[in-house]
Tab-separated table of C-alpha atoms in Angstrom:
chain	number	residue	atom	x	y	z
P	158	UNK	CA	0.042	-0.048	0.025
P	159	UNK	CA	2.948	2.313	0.799
P	160	UNK	CA	6.195	1.601	-0.907
P	161	UNK	CA	9.246	3.822	-0.661
P	162	UNK	CA	12.157	2.971	-2.951
P	163	UNK	CA	15.568	4.457	-2.453
P	164	UNK	CA	14.235	7.896	-1.737
P	165	UNK	CA	16.823	10.675	-1.326
P	166	UNK	CA	16.884	14.471	-0.919
P	167	UNK	CA	19.734	16.814	-1.379
P	168	UNK	CA	19.656	20.501	-0.312
P	169	UNK	CA	22.602	22.192	-2.098
P	170	UNK	CA	25.512	20.363	-0.588
P	171	UNK	CA	23.625	18.708	2.247
P	172	UNK	CA	22.349	15.223	1.844
P	173	UNK	CA	19.228	15.122	4.071
P	174	UNK	CA	17.939	11.680	3.190
P	175	UNK	CA	20.036	8.908	1.692
P	176	UNK	CA	18.438	6.065	-0.187
P	177	UNK	CA	15.782	5.213	2.341
P	178	UNK	CA	13.428	2.222	1.378
P	179	UNK	CA	10.639	0.483	3.202
P	180	UNK	CA	7.158	-0.854	2.670
P	181	UNK	CA	3.893	-0.946	4.740
P	182	UNK	CA	0.756	-2.756	4.177
P	183	UNK	CA	-2.863	-2.318	5.054
P	184	UNK	CA	-3.536	-2.760	8.792
P	185	UNK	CA	-0.083	-1.832	9.712
P	186	UNK	CA	1.261	1.004	11.814
P	187	UNK	CA	4.848	1.828	10.936
P	188	UNK	CA	6.803	3.983	13.346
P	189	UNK	CA	9.330	6.324	11.933
P	190	UNK	CA	11.985	7.128	14.504
P	191	UNK	CA	15.120	9.245	14.793
P	192	UNK	CA	16.703	12.151	16.558
P	193	UNK	CA	15.728	15.679	15.581
P	194	UNK	CA	17.253	16.627	12.177
P	195	UNK	CA	17.589	12.942	11.163
P	196	UNK	CA	15.383	13.434	8.042
P	197	UNK	CA	12.031	12.095	9.274
P	198	UNK	CA	9.969	15.050	8.287
P	199	UNK	CA	11.862	15.512	4.979
P	200	UNK	CA	11.090	11.892	4.092
P	201	UNK	CA	7.458	12.361	4.822
P	202	UNK	CA	7.281	15.499	2.944
P	203	UNK	CA	8.647	13.671	-0.147
P	204	UNK	CA	6.128	10.774	0.455
P	205	UNK	CA	3.222	13.271	0.415
P	206	UNK	CA	4.513	15.005	-2.721
P	207	UNK	CA	5.086	18.335	-0.914
P	208	UNK	CA	8.839	18.030	-1.605
P	209	UNK	CA	10.314	16.657	-4.885
P	210	UNK	CA	12.815	13.923	-4.151
P	211	UNK	CA	16.351	14.156	-5.552
P	212	UNK	CA	16.286	10.400	-6.295
P	213	UNK	CA	14.002	7.426	-5.799
P	214	UNK	CA	10.260	7.342	-5.586
P	215	UNK	CA	7.288	6.640	-3.253
P	216	UNK	CA	4.213	4.752	-4.363
P	217	UNK	CA	0.836	5.127	-2.657
P	218	UNK	CA	-1.660	2.544	-3.459
P	219	UNK	CA	0.313	1.798	-6.603
P	220	UNK	CA	0.669	5.466	-7.749
P	221	UNK	CA	3.980	7.062	-8.001
P	222	UNK	CA	4.111	10.357	-6.161
P	223	UNK	CA	6.491	11.841	-8.750
P	224	UNK	CA	4.643	10.608	-11.851
P	225	UNK	CA	1.040	10.725	-10.771
P	226	UNK	CA	1.124	13.021	-7.749
P	227	UNK	CA	-2.683	13.944	-7.726
P	228	UNK	CA	-3.753	10.312	-7.882
P	229	UNK	CA	-1.366	9.363	-5.071
P	230	UNK	CA	-2.455	12.315	-3.031
P	231	UNK	CA	-6.074	11.399	-3.372
P	232	UNK	CA	-5.190	8.243	-1.430
P	233	UNK	CA	-3.386	9.725	1.470
P	234	UNK	CA	-4.184	11.838	4.506
P	235	UNK	CA	-1.431	13.949	6.074
P	236	UNK	CA	-1.006	15.609	9.470
P	237	UNK	CA	1.991	17.953	9.094
P	238	UNK	CA	4.461	18.745	11.942
P	239	UNK	CA	2.887	21.282	14.363
P	240	UNK	CA	-0.534	20.814	12.741
P	241	UNK	CA	-0.883	24.098	10.817
P	242	UNK	CA	-4.461	25.161	10.208
P	243	UNK	CA	-6.287	28.131	8.540
P	244	UNK	CA	-6.847	29.886	11.812
P	245	UNK	CA	-9.533	32.385	10.627
P	246	UNK	CA	-11.877	29.544	9.774
P	247	UNK	CA	-14.404	27.643	11.931
P	248	UNK	CA	-13.947	23.954	12.705
P	249	UNK	CA	-16.790	22.798	10.506
P	250	UNK	CA	-16.151	25.261	7.757
P	251	UNK	CA	-12.451	24.213	7.618
P	252	UNK	CA	-13.461	20.540	7.503
P	253	UNK	CA	-15.946	21.284	4.706
P	254	UNK	CA	-13.316	23.151	2.731
P	255	UNK	CA	-10.884	20.175	3.052
P	256	UNK	CA	-13.576	17.716	2.146
P	257	UNK	CA	-14.310	19.720	-1.062
P	258	UNK	CA	-10.682	19.979	-1.930
P	259	UNK	CA	-10.282	16.212	-1.358
P	260	UNK	CA	-13.164	15.627	-3.719
P	261	UNK	CA	-15.669	14.041	-1.169
P	262	UNK	CA	-19.113	13.956	-2.926
P	263	UNK	CA	-21.347	16.811	-2.078
P	264	UNK	CA	-24.005	14.547	-0.603
P	265	UNK	CA	-21.454	12.726	1.641
P	266	UNK	CA	-19.713	15.912	2.985
P	267	UNK	CA	-22.086	16.514	5.920
P	268	UNK	CA	-22.028	12.799	6.943
P	269	UNK	CA	-18.179	12.603	6.708
P	270	UNK	CA	-17.779	15.752	8.791
P	271	UNK	CA	-20.079	14.356	11.537
P	272	UNK	CA	-18.148	11.219	11.471
P	273	UNK	CA	-14.605	12.638	11.877
P	274	UNK	CA	-15.973	15.095	14.519
P	275	UNK	CA	-17.139	12.097	16.503
P	276	UNK	CA	-13.986	10.044	15.823
P	277	UNK	CA	-11.779	12.950	16.898
P	278	UNK	CA	-14.071	14.029	19.857
P	279	UNK	CA	-14.473	17.530	18.487
P	280	UNK	CA	-18.192	17.857	19.465
P	281	UNK	CA	-17.370	20.543	22.033
P	282	UNK	CA	-15.610	22.872	19.603
P	283	UNK	CA	-17.229	22.201	16.220
P	284	UNK	CA	-18.651	25.775	15.897
P	285	UNK	CA	-15.596	27.448	17.282
P	286	UNK	CA	-13.018	29.365	15.342
P	287	UNK	CA	-9.697	27.468	14.913
P	288	UNK	CA	-7.566	30.303	16.413
P	289	UNK	CA	-9.478	29.956	19.737
P	290	UNK	CA	-8.777	26.315	20.191
P	291	UNK	CA	-6.200	24.786	22.534
P	292	UNK	CA	-3.139	23.013	21.241
P	293	UNK	CA	-4.825	19.524	21.851
P	294	UNK	CA	-7.914	20.434	19.954
P	295	UNK	CA	-5.848	21.905	17.081
P	296	UNK	CA	-3.991	18.559	16.724
P	297	UNK	CA	-7.277	16.719	16.692
P	298	UNK	CA	-8.715	18.960	13.995
P	299	UNK	CA	-5.602	18.344	12.002
P	300	UNK	CA	-6.203	14.679	12.446
P	301	UNK	CA	-9.772	15.062	11.440
P	302	UNK	CA	-8.849	16.837	8.153
P	303	UNK	CA	-6.526	14.056	7.292
P	304	UNK	CA	-9.441	11.532	7.732
P	305	UNK	CA	-12.166	13.433	6.054
P	306	UNK	CA	-11.818	11.550	2.733
P	307	UNK	CA	-11.331	8.186	4.420
P	308	UNK	CA	-7.780	7.715	2.898
P	309	UNK	CA	-6.098	4.331	2.613
P	310	UNK	CA	-2.693	5.741	3.689
P	311	UNK	CA	-2.147	8.052	6.614
P	312	UNK	CA	1.054	9.926	7.246
P	313	UNK	CA	1.269	11.526	10.679
P	314	UNK	CA	4.227	13.679	11.667
P	315	UNK	CA	4.555	13.814	15.360
P	316	UNK	CA	0.854	13.821	16.019
P	317	UNK	CA	1.100	13.652	19.800
P	318	UNK	CA	3.885	16.308	20.146
P	319	UNK	CA	2.966	18.792	22.822
P	320	UNK	CA	-0.203	17.051	24.091
P	321	UNK	CA	-0.947	16.255	27.671
P	322	UNK	CA	-0.911	12.599	28.763
P	323	UNK	CA	-4.657	12.203	28.505
P	324	UNK	CA	-4.742	13.668	25.006
P	325	UNK	CA	-1.835	11.523	23.992
P	326	UNK	CA	-3.731	8.411	25.174
P	327	UNK	CA	-6.779	9.505	23.244
P	328	UNK	CA	-4.800	10.029	19.978
P	329	UNK	CA	-3.079	6.708	20.379
P	330	UNK	CA	-6.320	4.928	20.943
P	331	UNK	CA	-7.647	6.568	17.795
P	332	UNK	CA	-4.599	5.496	15.788
P	333	UNK	CA	-5.030	1.886	16.949
P	334	UNK	CA	-8.612	1.983	15.909
P	335	UNK	CA	-7.877	3.434	12.461
P	336	UNK	CA	-5.085	0.979	11.918
P	337	UNK	CA	-7.467	-1.939	11.271
P	338	UNK	CA	-8.075	-0.855	7.638
P	339	UNK	CA	-5.489	1.649	6.858
P	340	UNK	CA	-1.722	1.809	6.488
P	341	UNK	CA	-0.241	4.390	8.884
P	342	UNK	CA	3.140	5.952	9.015
P	343	UNK	CA	3.807	7.829	12.238
P	344	UNK	CA	6.931	9.790	13.129
P	345	UNK	CA	7.756	10.262	16.731
P	346	UNK	CA	10.513	10.486	19.110
P	347	UNK	CA	8.556	9.248	22.092
P	348	UNK	CA	9.703	5.709	22.443
P	349	UNK	CA	6.757	4.486	24.609
P	350	UNK	CA	4.575	5.456	21.752
P	351	UNK	CA	6.390	3.039	19.456
P	352	UNK	CA	5.839	0.171	21.869
P	353	UNK	CA	2.203	1.096	22.266
P	354	UNK	CA	0.957	1.670	18.759
P	355	UNK	CA	3.464	0.424	16.189
P	356	UNK	CA	3.735	-3.063	14.613
P	357	UNK	CA	7.060	-2.173	13.096
P	358	UNK	CA	9.498	0.605	13.361
P	359	UNK	CA	12.310	2.223	11.451
P	360	UNK	CA	15.130	4.245	12.830
P	361	UNK	CA	16.912	6.779	10.724
P	362	UNK	CA	19.928	8.897	11.661
P	363	UNK	CA	21.634	11.452	9.495
P	364	UNK	CA	19.359	10.575	6.622
P	365	UNK	CA	20.143	6.833	6.540
P	366	UNK	CA	18.019	3.838	7.660
P	367	UNK	CA	19.663	2.274	10.557
P	368	UNK	CA	17.253	-0.168	11.760
P	369	UNK	CA	13.980	-1.891	10.607
P	370	UNK	CA	12.018	-4.353	12.700
P	371	UNK	CA	9.366	-4.788	15.419
P	372	UNK	CA	9.498	-2.900	18.617
P	373	UNK	CA	10.113	-6.337	20.390
P	374	UNK	CA	13.133	-6.867	18.314
P	375	UNK	CA	14.347	-3.398	19.140
P	376	UNK	CA	13.734	-4.044	22.875
P	377	UNK	CA	15.428	-7.497	22.842
P	378	UNK	CA	18.762	-5.828	21.951
P	379	UNK	CA	18.960	-4.526	25.445
P	380	UNK	CA	19.285	-7.131	28.204
P	381	UNK	CA	17.324	-4.714	30.531
P	382	UNK	CA	14.674	-4.387	27.878
P	383	UNK	CA	15.313	-0.601	27.732
P	384	UNK	CA	14.288	0.598	24.384
P	385	UNK	CA	15.762	4.116	24.879
P	386	UNK	CA	19.233	2.585	25.304
P	387	UNK	CA	18.972	0.736	22.029
P	388	UNK	CA	17.725	3.871	20.347
P	389	UNK	CA	20.819	5.794	21.773
P	390	UNK	CA	23.260	3.054	20.795
P	391	UNK	CA	21.902	2.926	17.149
P	392	UNK	CA	21.561	6.643	16.449
P	393	UNK	CA	24.783	7.792	18.186
P	394	UNK	CA	26.949	4.790	17.321
P	395	UNK	CA	28.116	4.580	20.923
P	396	UNK	CA	28.668	1.249	22.685
P	397	UNK	CA	26.375	1.072	25.679
P	398	UNK	CA	26.463	-1.444	28.571
P	399	UNK	CA	23.865	-4.174	28.134
P	400	UNK	CA	23.103	-3.379	24.505
P	401	UNK	CA	24.049	-5.745	21.759
P	402	UNK	CA	23.457	-4.480	18.241
H	263	UNK	CA	-12.041	26.225	-17.528
H	264	UNK	CA	-11.407	26.230	-13.786
H	265	UNK	CA	-10.886	22.851	-12.070
H	266	UNK	CA	-12.912	21.904	-8.983
H	267	UNK	CA	-9.960	22.432	-6.664
H	268	UNK	CA	-9.340	25.905	-8.134
H	269	UNK	CA	-12.996	26.787	-7.653
H	270	UNK	CA	-13.080	25.683	-3.995
H	271	UNK	CA	-9.844	27.335	-3.162
H	272	UNK	CA	-11.084	30.537	-4.899
H	273	UNK	CA	-14.253	30.617	-2.758
H	274	UNK	CA	-12.241	29.963	0.408
H	275	UNK	CA	-9.669	32.615	-0.400
H	276	UNK	CA	-12.347	35.212	-1.438
H	277	UNK	CA	-14.405	34.676	1.677
H	278	UNK	CA	-11.329	35.009	3.833
H	279	UNK	CA	-11.118	38.615	2.957
H	280	UNK	CA	-14.348	39.158	4.877
H	281	UNK	CA	-13.369	37.112	7.846
H	282	UNK	CA	-10.514	39.234	9.001
H	283	UNK	CA	-10.410	42.966	9.563
H	284	UNK	CA	-8.022	43.354	6.618
H	285	UNK	CA	-10.713	43.185	4.021
H	286	UNK	CA	-12.987	45.764	5.770
H	287	UNK	CA	-10.004	48.033	6.539
H	288	UNK	CA	-9.058	47.914	2.901
H	289	UNK	CA	-12.538	48.722	1.631
H	290	UNK	CA	-12.963	51.593	4.093
H	291	UNK	CA	-9.620	53.165	3.280
H	292	UNK	CA	-10.029	52.776	-0.498
H	293	UNK	CA	-13.553	54.074	-0.614
H	294	UNK	CA	-12.908	56.967	1.612
H	295	UNK	CA	-9.561	57.753	0.023
H	296	UNK	CA	-10.851	57.687	-3.535
H	297	UNK	CA	-13.915	59.586	-2.597
H	298	UNK	CA	-11.907	62.294	-0.842
H	299	UNK	CA	-9.296	62.653	-3.654
H	300	UNK	CA	-12.085	62.824	-6.361
H	301	UNK	CA	-14.154	65.467	-4.688
H	302	UNK	CA	-11.402	67.303	-2.660
H	303	UNK	CA	-11.597	70.967	-3.408
H	304	UNK	CA	-8.202	71.335	-5.093
H	305	UNK	CA	-7.140	71.842	-8.695
H	306	UNK	CA	-8.450	69.247	-11.096
H	307	UNK	CA	-11.016	68.046	-8.667
H	308	UNK	CA	-14.520	66.966	-9.630
H	309	UNK	CA	-16.196	70.310	-8.941
H	310	UNK	CA	-13.391	72.405	-10.280
H	311	UNK	CA	-13.576	70.722	-13.713
H	312	UNK	CA	-17.261	71.531	-14.040
H	313	UNK	CA	-17.912	68.620	-16.387
H	314	UNK	CA	-19.947	65.350	-15.896
H	315	UNK	CA	-17.139	62.922	-16.192
H	316	UNK	CA	-15.131	60.720	-13.892
H	317	UNK	CA	-11.711	61.911	-15.119
H	318	UNK	CA	-10.662	63.066	-11.531
H	319	UNK	CA	-11.692	59.681	-10.133
H	320	UNK	CA	-9.639	57.748	-12.652
H	321	UNK	CA	-6.715	60.150	-12.294
H	322	UNK	CA	-6.119	59.038	-8.600
H	323	UNK	CA	-7.004	55.347	-8.961
H	324	UNK	CA	-3.352	54.203	-9.933
H	325	UNK	CA	-2.076	56.001	-6.828
H	326	UNK	CA	-4.560	54.495	-4.501
H	327	UNK	CA	-3.639	51.042	-6.017
H	328	UNK	CA	0.016	51.748	-5.646
H	329	UNK	CA	-0.280	51.504	-1.801
H	330	UNK	CA	-3.441	49.444	-1.268
H	331	UNK	CA	-2.837	46.494	-3.618
H	332	UNK	CA	0.420	45.490	-2.043
H	333	UNK	CA	-1.521	45.465	1.302
H	334	UNK	CA	-3.990	42.802	-0.242
H	335	UNK	CA	-1.329	40.802	-2.074
H	336	UNK	CA	1.375	40.616	0.631
H	337	UNK	CA	-0.400	37.882	2.543
H	338	UNK	CA	-1.217	35.644	-0.414
H	339	UNK	CA	1.851	33.189	-0.135
H	340	UNK	CA	3.810	34.769	2.724
H	341	UNK	CA	1.220	33.791	5.392
H	342	UNK	CA	0.773	30.273	3.969
H	343	UNK	CA	4.565	29.696	4.228
H	344	UNK	CA	4.858	31.308	7.668
H	345	UNK	CA	2.100	29.456	9.296
H	346	UNK	CA	3.020	26.202	7.430
H	347	UNK	CA	-0.502	25.754	5.939
H	348	UNK	CA	1.193	25.586	2.522
H	349	UNK	CA	2.133	22.007	3.544
H	350	UNK	CA	-1.569	21.261	4.070
H	351	UNK	CA	-2.627	22.990	0.785
H	352	UNK	CA	-0.119	21.437	-1.519
H	353	UNK	CA	-0.516	17.902	-0.189
H	354	UNK	CA	-4.125	18.085	-1.343
H	355	UNK	CA	-4.899	17.063	-4.864
H	356	UNK	CA	-4.179	20.434	-6.299
H	357	UNK	CA	-1.317	21.611	-8.410
H	358	UNK	CA	0.859	24.756	-7.600
H	359	UNK	CA	-0.485	26.352	-10.805
H	360	UNK	CA	-4.077	25.869	-9.879
H	361	UNK	CA	-3.367	27.199	-6.271
H	362	UNK	CA	-1.587	30.316	-7.730
H	363	UNK	CA	-4.382	30.966	-10.141
H	364	UNK	CA	-7.084	30.466	-7.474
H	365	UNK	CA	-5.499	32.858	-5.009
H	366	UNK	CA	-4.835	35.459	-7.724
H	367	UNK	CA	-8.396	35.342	-8.982
H	368	UNK	CA	-9.767	35.594	-5.439
H	369	UNK	CA	-7.837	38.692	-4.755
H	370	UNK	CA	-8.758	40.173	-8.066
H	371	UNK	CA	-12.483	39.524	-7.447
H	372	UNK	CA	-12.037	41.279	-4.072
H	373	UNK	CA	-10.578	44.301	-5.887
H	374	UNK	CA	-13.594	44.018	-8.182
H	375	UNK	CA	-15.839	44.382	-5.019
H	376	UNK	CA	-13.850	47.370	-3.958
H	377	UNK	CA	-14.345	48.957	-7.394
H	378	UNK	CA	-18.031	48.077	-7.382
H	379	UNK	CA	-18.282	50.047	-4.185
H	380	UNK	CA	-17.521	53.270	-6.055
H	381	UNK	CA	-20.617	52.843	-8.248
H	382	UNK	CA	-22.485	55.583	-6.359
H	383	UNK	CA	-20.097	58.082	-7.969
H	384	UNK	CA	-21.321	57.078	-11.410
H	385	UNK	CA	-24.996	57.626	-10.142
H	386	UNK	CA	-23.854	61.057	-8.831
H	387	UNK	CA	-22.264	62.015	-12.326
H	388	UNK	CA	-25.318	60.703	-14.105
H	389	UNK	CA	-27.600	62.792	-11.695
H	390	UNK	CA	-25.586	65.957	-12.268
H	391	UNK	CA	-25.097	65.769	-15.972
H	392	UNK	CA	-24.969	63.703	-19.134
H	393	UNK	CA	-21.689	61.690	-19.030
H	394	UNK	CA	-20.346	59.484	-21.675
H	395	UNK	CA	-21.097	56.078	-20.115
H	396	UNK	CA	-18.842	54.255	-22.680
H	397	UNK	CA	-15.800	56.174	-21.342
H	398	UNK	CA	-16.785	55.439	-17.713
H	399	UNK	CA	-17.138	51.723	-18.385
H	400	UNK	CA	-13.694	51.633	-20.202
H	401	UNK	CA	-12.353	53.502	-17.188
H	402	UNK	CA	-13.523	50.756	-14.833
H	403	UNK	CA	-12.140	48.045	-17.194
H	404	UNK	CA	-8.823	49.766	-17.346
H	405	UNK	CA	-8.751	50.085	-13.479
H	406	UNK	CA	-9.669	46.473	-13.055
H	407	UNK	CA	-7.016	45.335	-15.501
H	408	UNK	CA	-4.392	47.431	-13.808
H	409	UNK	CA	-5.495	46.062	-10.457
H	410	UNK	CA	-4.889	42.517	-11.855
H	411	UNK	CA	-1.423	43.440	-13.154
H	412	UNK	CA	-0.355	44.950	-9.815
H	413	UNK	CA	-1.811	41.972	-7.893
H	414	UNK	CA	0.170	39.569	-9.995
H	415	UNK	CA	3.307	41.625	-9.145
H	416	UNK	CA	2.302	41.456	-5.461
H	417	UNK	CA	1.646	37.709	-5.630
H	418	UNK	CA	5.170	37.214	-6.998
H	419	UNK	CA	6.889	39.119	-4.147
H	420	UNK	CA	4.610	37.405	-1.657
H	421	UNK	CA	6.007	34.047	-2.878
H	422	UNK	CA	9.595	35.441	-2.625
H	423	UNK	CA	9.581	36.001	1.186
H	424	UNK	CA	7.899	34.809	4.248
H	425	UNK	CA	7.993	38.410	5.662
H	426	UNK	CA	4.884	40.390	4.742
H	427	UNK	CA	6.482	43.751	5.263
H	428	UNK	CA	9.239	43.047	2.827
H	429	UNK	CA	6.730	41.717	0.409
H	430	UNK	CA	4.755	44.909	0.770
H	431	UNK	CA	7.778	47.254	0.254
H	432	UNK	CA	9.054	45.203	-2.860
H	433	UNK	CA	5.592	45.326	-4.427
H	434	UNK	CA	5.188	49.084	-3.846
H	435	UNK	CA	8.660	49.790	-5.368
H	436	UNK	CA	8.142	47.601	-8.344
H	437	UNK	CA	4.601	48.889	-8.891
H	438	UNK	CA	5.869	52.470	-8.670
H	439	UNK	CA	8.549	51.761	-11.347
H	440	UNK	CA	5.991	50.066	-13.548
H	441	UNK	CA	3.424	52.910	-13.230
H	442	UNK	CA	6.143	55.502	-13.741
H	443	UNK	CA	8.088	53.689	-16.496
H	444	UNK	CA	6.710	56.012	-19.217
H	445	UNK	CA	7.046	59.344	-17.348
H	446	UNK	CA	9.466	61.882	-18.855
H	447	UNK	CA	11.919	62.219	-15.823
H	448	UNK	CA	12.529	58.543	-15.842
H	449	UNK	CA	12.776	58.202	-19.519
H	450	UNK	CA	15.240	60.960	-19.559
H	451	UNK	CA	17.259	59.427	-16.800
H	452	UNK	CA	17.418	56.148	-18.707
H	453	UNK	CA	18.198	57.698	-22.030
H	454	UNK	CA	21.376	59.182	-20.481
H	455	UNK	CA	22.978	55.817	-20.502
H	456	UNK	CA	20.794	53.474	-22.587
H	457	UNK	CA	20.245	53.122	-26.363
H	458	UNK	CA	17.056	54.294	-27.898
H	459	UNK	CA	15.358	50.871	-28.348
H	460	UNK	CA	15.809	50.206	-24.482
H	461	UNK	CA	14.075	53.576	-23.732
H	462	UNK	CA	11.316	52.609	-26.085
H	463	UNK	CA	10.959	49.222	-24.388
H	464	UNK	CA	10.814	50.838	-21.055
H	465	UNK	CA	8.203	53.304	-22.170
H	466	UNK	CA	6.188	50.370	-23.549
H	467	UNK	CA	6.174	48.761	-20.145
H	468	UNK	CA	4.467	51.692	-18.546
H	469	UNK	CA	1.241	50.575	-16.850
H	470	UNK	CA	0.062	54.082	-16.581
H	471	UNK	CA	0.395	54.783	-20.419
H	472	UNK	CA	-1.808	51.674	-21.010
H	473	UNK	CA	-4.264	52.428	-18.370
H	474	UNK	CA	-4.667	56.152	-19.579
H	475	UNK	CA	-5.041	54.960	-23.126
H	476	UNK	CA	-8.057	52.723	-22.209
H	477	UNK	CA	-9.405	55.272	-19.710
H	478	UNK	CA	-9.456	57.932	-22.312
H	479	UNK	CA	-11.724	55.671	-24.495
H	480	UNK	CA	-9.152	54.064	-26.792
H	481	UNK	CA	-9.642	50.456	-26.308
H	482	UNK	CA	-7.127	48.646	-28.459
H	483	UNK	CA	-6.076	44.961	-28.540
H	484	UNK	CA	-2.479	45.983	-27.752
H	485	UNK	CA	-3.532	47.465	-24.418
H	486	UNK	CA	-5.501	44.447	-23.488
H	487	UNK	CA	-2.553	42.293	-24.635
H	488	UNK	CA	-0.220	44.303	-22.559
H	489	UNK	CA	-2.161	43.604	-19.274
H	490	UNK	CA	-2.669	39.934	-20.289
H	491	UNK	CA	1.007	39.366	-20.839
H	492	UNK	CA	1.805	41.269	-17.693
H	493	UNK	CA	-0.440	39.155	-15.512
H	494	UNK	CA	0.680	35.968	-17.164
H	495	UNK	CA	4.404	36.522	-16.754
H	496	UNK	CA	4.184	37.575	-13.007
H	497	UNK	CA	1.932	34.620	-12.334
H	498	UNK	CA	4.392	32.343	-14.186
H	499	UNK	CA	7.089	33.736	-11.936
H	500	UNK	CA	4.930	33.210	-8.991
H	501	UNK	CA	4.413	29.554	-9.741
H	502	UNK	CA	8.153	29.050	-10.125
H	503	UNK	CA	8.879	30.814	-6.718
H	504	UNK	CA	6.207	28.843	-4.837
H	505	UNK	CA	7.815	25.538	-6.154
H	506	UNK	CA	11.293	26.747	-5.230
H	507	UNK	CA	10.468	28.238	-1.849
H	508	UNK	CA	7.830	26.059	-0.429
H	509	UNK	CA	10.136	23.960	1.650
H	510	UNK	CA	12.118	26.893	3.080
């Protein structure tokens, strides 16, 4: 469903992403891990078609993002980092705008808006202006807009960043629920999130893929079962006591 | 033919002018300013001329546009880039070209609303005398075309920088140059160090000359062509800049 083949990105002399490849299928939540500046967001932006890649390609439901961008984009929902929104709009109005842009049929728009409002628990704020919402609600509106057209592939760039523990729990519960019939790529640097929601994870550092496997495999590399030690050992290249790579 | 995405984005952008104070502030300043300049009791004013025409109104339109159009265009792309919503917009099934055109048309339509707000002046002129309505209609067409050309310039600079103030200043400077390109002091200055054909080319680029030609009632294809080419070229530059700068 989501296939990334040797994707690379070069900004002038800086190689931000180097030949990253992976696949994810329906019903799978793939965690995308890495320290800040590792190239997670850049890779995601290339998969969504926002950035052109310098090499390689991504295919969404069989459509190449570089050759058939509009067709590929029709099949994906995207929550960008920091959840940017058109602040002057109202929640329902914004969702309606996204639904129209996402080519949801006119007779279905109302129904879809009501569904995503329920799914993302936005009932309390549905008639409010986006600029008046708290950070937690803004994240949920951003998630709602990504779901409005019921896409097959979801790309979530740090969807729980800055949320309180209760809100994090709600968003993770929603991701798990959605994962049944979608393919989800989620970037995060919260390691507990990986254990909780991801079936598989990829670690990248300095633009390169350093690890691919299940959270259990990652955990098993530490004799104390400390996933953060393994993450540090992989991304910094340091030898840590009790970690065997 | 507009695509559906262009149409939806156009309506969203157009209505956004009426959701923030910017749209209303613009309309009030524009209508008050042009009304005052047209009827102010100085030389060349409406009452001094003692004729039923809108010549004094159209004389001041370019100068009102010089400062007010950059205020409308400065947010077109700068704000999208600064707030990050450009990422949201350009990952929807819409091309950069469609997005640029939709935003430009929405701002142009807003300027159309502003111009429509001056219609009571036509009623005043008709009430007071017997004006040549053809010339007035052409004057409005010329004003609308000039607004489009200056908006396209503004859209270009808005895509150049995230900073709205810089975008505003660059648009004012470029618009001033384009308006004044055919004026004698500027042509004299250029002819001091440039060959004749360059001076002619510069004169041909003058927005004011083409505006005044239509406003006087001479509606030729070359004038229409000038504004069409002007808008197309600046919009093309706008598309290139959005593609180049979207990730920065």
